[in-house]
PDB file of C-alpha atoms in Angstrom:
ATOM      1  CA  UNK A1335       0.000   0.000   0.000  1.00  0.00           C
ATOM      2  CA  UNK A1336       1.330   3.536  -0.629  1.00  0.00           C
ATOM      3  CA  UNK A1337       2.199   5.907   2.002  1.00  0.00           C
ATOM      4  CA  UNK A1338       1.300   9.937   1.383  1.00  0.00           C
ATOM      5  CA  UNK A1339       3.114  12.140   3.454  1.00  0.00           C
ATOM      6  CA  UNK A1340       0.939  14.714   5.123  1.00  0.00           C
ATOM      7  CA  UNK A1341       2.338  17.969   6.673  1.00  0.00           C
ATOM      8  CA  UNK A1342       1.791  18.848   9.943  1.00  0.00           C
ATOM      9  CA  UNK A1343       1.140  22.686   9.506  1.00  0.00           C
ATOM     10  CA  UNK A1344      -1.144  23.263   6.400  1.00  0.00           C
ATOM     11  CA  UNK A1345      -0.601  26.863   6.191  1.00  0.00           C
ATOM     12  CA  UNK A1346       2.825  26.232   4.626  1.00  0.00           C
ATOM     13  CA  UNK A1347       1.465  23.916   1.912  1.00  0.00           C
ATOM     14  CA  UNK A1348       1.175  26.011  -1.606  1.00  0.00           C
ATOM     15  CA  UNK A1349      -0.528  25.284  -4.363  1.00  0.00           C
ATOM     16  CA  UNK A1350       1.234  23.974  -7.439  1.00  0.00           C
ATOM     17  CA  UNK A1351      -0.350  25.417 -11.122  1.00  0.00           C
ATOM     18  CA  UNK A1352       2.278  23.850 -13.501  1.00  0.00           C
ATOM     19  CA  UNK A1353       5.166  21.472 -13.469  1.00  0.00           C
ATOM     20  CA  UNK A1354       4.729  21.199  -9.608  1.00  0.00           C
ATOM     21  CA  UNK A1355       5.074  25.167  -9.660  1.00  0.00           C
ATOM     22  CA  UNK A1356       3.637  27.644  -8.125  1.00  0.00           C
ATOM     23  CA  UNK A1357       1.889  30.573 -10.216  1.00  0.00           C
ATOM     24  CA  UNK A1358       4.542  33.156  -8.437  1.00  0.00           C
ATOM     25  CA  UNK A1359       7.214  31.038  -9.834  1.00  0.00           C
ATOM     26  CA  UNK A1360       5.198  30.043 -13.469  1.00  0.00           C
ATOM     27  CA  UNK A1361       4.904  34.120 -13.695  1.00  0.00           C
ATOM     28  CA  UNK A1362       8.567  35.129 -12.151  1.00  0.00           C
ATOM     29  CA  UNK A1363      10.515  32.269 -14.927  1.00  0.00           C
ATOM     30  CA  UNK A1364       8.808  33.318 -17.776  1.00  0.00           C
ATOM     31  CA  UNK A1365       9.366  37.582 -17.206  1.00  0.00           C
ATOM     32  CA  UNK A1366      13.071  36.193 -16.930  1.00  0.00           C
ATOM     33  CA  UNK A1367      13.180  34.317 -19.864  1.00  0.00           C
ATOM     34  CA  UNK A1368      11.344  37.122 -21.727  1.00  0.00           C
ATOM     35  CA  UNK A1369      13.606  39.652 -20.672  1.00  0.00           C
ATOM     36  CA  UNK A1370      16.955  37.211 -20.946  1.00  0.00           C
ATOM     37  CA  UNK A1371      16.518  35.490 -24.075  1.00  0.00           C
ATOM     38  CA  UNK A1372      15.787  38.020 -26.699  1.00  0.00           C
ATOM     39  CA  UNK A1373      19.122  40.299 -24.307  1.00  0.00           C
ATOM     40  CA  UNK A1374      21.058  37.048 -25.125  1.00  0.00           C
ATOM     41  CA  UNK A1375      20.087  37.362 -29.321  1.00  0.00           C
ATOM     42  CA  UNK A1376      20.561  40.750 -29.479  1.00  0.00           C
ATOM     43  CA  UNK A1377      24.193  40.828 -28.002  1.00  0.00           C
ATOM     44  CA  UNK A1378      25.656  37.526 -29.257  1.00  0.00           C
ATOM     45  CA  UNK A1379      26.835  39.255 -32.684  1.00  0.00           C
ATOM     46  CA  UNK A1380      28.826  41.978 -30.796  1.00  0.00           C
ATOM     47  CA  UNK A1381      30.014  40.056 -27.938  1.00  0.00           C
ATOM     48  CA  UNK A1382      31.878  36.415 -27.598  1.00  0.00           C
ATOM     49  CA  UNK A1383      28.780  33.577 -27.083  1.00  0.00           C
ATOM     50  CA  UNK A1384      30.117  33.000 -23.588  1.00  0.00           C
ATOM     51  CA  UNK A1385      30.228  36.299 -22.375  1.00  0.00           C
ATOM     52  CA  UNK A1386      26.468  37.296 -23.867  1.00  0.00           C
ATOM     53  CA  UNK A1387      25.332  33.845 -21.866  1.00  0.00           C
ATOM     54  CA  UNK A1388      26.732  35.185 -18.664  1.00  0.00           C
ATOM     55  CA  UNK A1389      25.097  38.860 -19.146  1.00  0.00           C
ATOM     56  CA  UNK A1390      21.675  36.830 -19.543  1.00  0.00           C
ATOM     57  CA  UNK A1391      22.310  35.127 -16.531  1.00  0.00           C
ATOM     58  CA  UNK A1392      23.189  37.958 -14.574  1.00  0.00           C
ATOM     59  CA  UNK A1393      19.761  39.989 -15.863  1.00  0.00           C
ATOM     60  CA  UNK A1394      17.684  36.763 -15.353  1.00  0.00           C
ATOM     61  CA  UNK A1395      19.081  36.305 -11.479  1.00  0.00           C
ATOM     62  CA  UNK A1396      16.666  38.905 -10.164  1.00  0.00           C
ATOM     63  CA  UNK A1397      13.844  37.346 -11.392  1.00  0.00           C
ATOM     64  CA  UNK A1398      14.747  33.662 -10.557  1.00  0.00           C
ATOM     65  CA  UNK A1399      15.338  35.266  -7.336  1.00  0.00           C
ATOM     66  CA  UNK A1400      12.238  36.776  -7.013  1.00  0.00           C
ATOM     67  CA  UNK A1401      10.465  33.475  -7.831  1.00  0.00           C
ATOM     68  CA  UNK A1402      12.328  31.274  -5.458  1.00  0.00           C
ATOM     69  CA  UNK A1403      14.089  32.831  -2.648  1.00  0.00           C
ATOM     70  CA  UNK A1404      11.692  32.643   0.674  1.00  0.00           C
ATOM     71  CA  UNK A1405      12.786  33.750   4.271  1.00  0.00           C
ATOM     72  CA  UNK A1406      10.139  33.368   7.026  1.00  0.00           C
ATOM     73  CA  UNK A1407       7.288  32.662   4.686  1.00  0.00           C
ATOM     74  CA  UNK A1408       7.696  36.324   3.041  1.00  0.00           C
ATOM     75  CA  UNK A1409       8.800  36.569  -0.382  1.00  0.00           C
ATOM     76  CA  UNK A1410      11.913  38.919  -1.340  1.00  0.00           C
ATOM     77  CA  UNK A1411      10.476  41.589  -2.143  1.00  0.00           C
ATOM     78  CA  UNK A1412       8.767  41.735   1.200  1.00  0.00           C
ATOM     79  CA  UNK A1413      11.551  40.913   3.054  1.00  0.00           C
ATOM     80  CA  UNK A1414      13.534  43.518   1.617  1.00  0.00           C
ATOM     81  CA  UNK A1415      10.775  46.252   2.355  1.00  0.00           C
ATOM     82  CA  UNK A1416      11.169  45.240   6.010  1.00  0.00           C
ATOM     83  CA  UNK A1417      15.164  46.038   5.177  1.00  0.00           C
ATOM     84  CA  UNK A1418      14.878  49.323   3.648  1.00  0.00           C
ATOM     85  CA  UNK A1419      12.062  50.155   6.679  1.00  0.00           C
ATOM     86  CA  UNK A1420      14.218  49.375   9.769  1.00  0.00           C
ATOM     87  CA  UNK A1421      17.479  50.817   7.912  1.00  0.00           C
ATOM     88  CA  UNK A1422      16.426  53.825   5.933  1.00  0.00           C
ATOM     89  CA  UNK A1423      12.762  54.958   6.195  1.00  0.00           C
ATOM     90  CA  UNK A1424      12.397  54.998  10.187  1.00  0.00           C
ATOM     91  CA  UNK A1425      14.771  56.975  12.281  1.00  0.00           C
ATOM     92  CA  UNK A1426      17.704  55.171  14.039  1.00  0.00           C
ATOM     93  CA  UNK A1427      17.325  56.643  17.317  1.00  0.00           C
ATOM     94  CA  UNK A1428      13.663  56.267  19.047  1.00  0.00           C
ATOM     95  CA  UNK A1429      13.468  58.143  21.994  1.00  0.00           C
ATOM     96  CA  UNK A1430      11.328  57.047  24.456  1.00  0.00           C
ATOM     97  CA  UNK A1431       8.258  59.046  25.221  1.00  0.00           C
ATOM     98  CA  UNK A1432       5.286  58.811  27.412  1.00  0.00           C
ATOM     99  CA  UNK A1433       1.939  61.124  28.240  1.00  0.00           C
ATOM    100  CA  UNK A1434       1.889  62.101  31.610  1.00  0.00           C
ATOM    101  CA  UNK A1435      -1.322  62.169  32.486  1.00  0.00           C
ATOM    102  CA  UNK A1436      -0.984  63.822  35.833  1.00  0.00           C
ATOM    103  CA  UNK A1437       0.941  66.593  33.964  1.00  0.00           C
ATOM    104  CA  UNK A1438      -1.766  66.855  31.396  1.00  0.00           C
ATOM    105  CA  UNK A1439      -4.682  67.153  34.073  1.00  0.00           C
ATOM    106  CA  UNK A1440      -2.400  69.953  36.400  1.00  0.00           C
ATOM    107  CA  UNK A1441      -1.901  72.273  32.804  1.00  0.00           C
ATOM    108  CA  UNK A1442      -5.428  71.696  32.019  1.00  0.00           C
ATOM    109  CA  UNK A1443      -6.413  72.869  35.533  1.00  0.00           C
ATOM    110  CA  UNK A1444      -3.915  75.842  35.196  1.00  0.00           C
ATOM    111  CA  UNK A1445      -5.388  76.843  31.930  1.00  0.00           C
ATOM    112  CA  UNK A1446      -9.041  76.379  33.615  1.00  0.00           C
ATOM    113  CA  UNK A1447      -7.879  78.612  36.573  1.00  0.00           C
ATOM    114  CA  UNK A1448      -6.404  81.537  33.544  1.00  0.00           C
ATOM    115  CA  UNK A1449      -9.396  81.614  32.095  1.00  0.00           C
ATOM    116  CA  UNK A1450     -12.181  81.676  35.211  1.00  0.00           C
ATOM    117  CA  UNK A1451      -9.716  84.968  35.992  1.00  0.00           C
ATOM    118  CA  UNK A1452      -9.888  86.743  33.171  1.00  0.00           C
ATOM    119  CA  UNK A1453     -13.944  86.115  32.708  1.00  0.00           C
ATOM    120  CA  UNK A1454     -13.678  87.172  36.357  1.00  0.00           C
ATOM    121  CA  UNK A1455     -11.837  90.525  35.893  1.00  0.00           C
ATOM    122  CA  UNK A1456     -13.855  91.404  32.530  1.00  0.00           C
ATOM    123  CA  UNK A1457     -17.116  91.139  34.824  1.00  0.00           C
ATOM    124  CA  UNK A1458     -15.676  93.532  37.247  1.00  0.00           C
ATOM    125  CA  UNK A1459     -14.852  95.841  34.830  1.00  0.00           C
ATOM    126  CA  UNK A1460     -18.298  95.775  33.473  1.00  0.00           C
ATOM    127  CA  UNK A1461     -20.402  96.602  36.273  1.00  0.00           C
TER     128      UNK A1461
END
């Protein structure tokens, strides 16, 4: 009888579309090899055969990478938004910073006190 492996957490289990890959993957190959093969024509007649193969290879890398490279269940182009977050868009330093509430209510009070005065004084000078 055949065995069928079953994983213990279903949340990691994706969906294959074709050749056991995923559409991410099916979509990410073929903008590489549209983008790679048709570089790799174009340049072979001015540049050696070996050298136009390793220029499509380098221009095909970010989109390979793009279709396979996973860290923490986030694809690369999430994980490197949480890079350029932490490193460029918020500040290095955080200072720490709190509401005082107690300071908040004694201000309020002060400003309360301010303005029962002057309502105060302008009904003296009134009468």
């Amino acid at each position: 009888m055949a065995y069928v492996t079953v994983p213990k957490d279903l949340s990691k289990v994706k969906t294959k579309f074709i050749f056991n890959l995923t559409k991410r993957q099916v979509f990410c190959f073929g903008c590489g090899i549209l983008v790679g093969l048709p570089l790799f024509f174009l340049v072979r007649g001015s540049l050696p055969t070996t050298l136009s193969a390793l220029l499509m290879i380098i221009v095909m890398m970010p989109f390979f990478l793009l279709a396979l490279y996973e860290k923490n269940g986030e694809p690369l182009e999430k994980y490197i938004g949480h890079i350029w977050q932490t490193k460029v868009k918020r500040p290095k330093k955080r200072p720490y910073q709190t509401q005082n509430f107690y300071a908040m209510v004694t201000k309020q009070a002060q400003m309360d006190r301010e303005v029962r005065a002057i309502v105060k004084g302008k009904k003296q000078r009134t009468a």
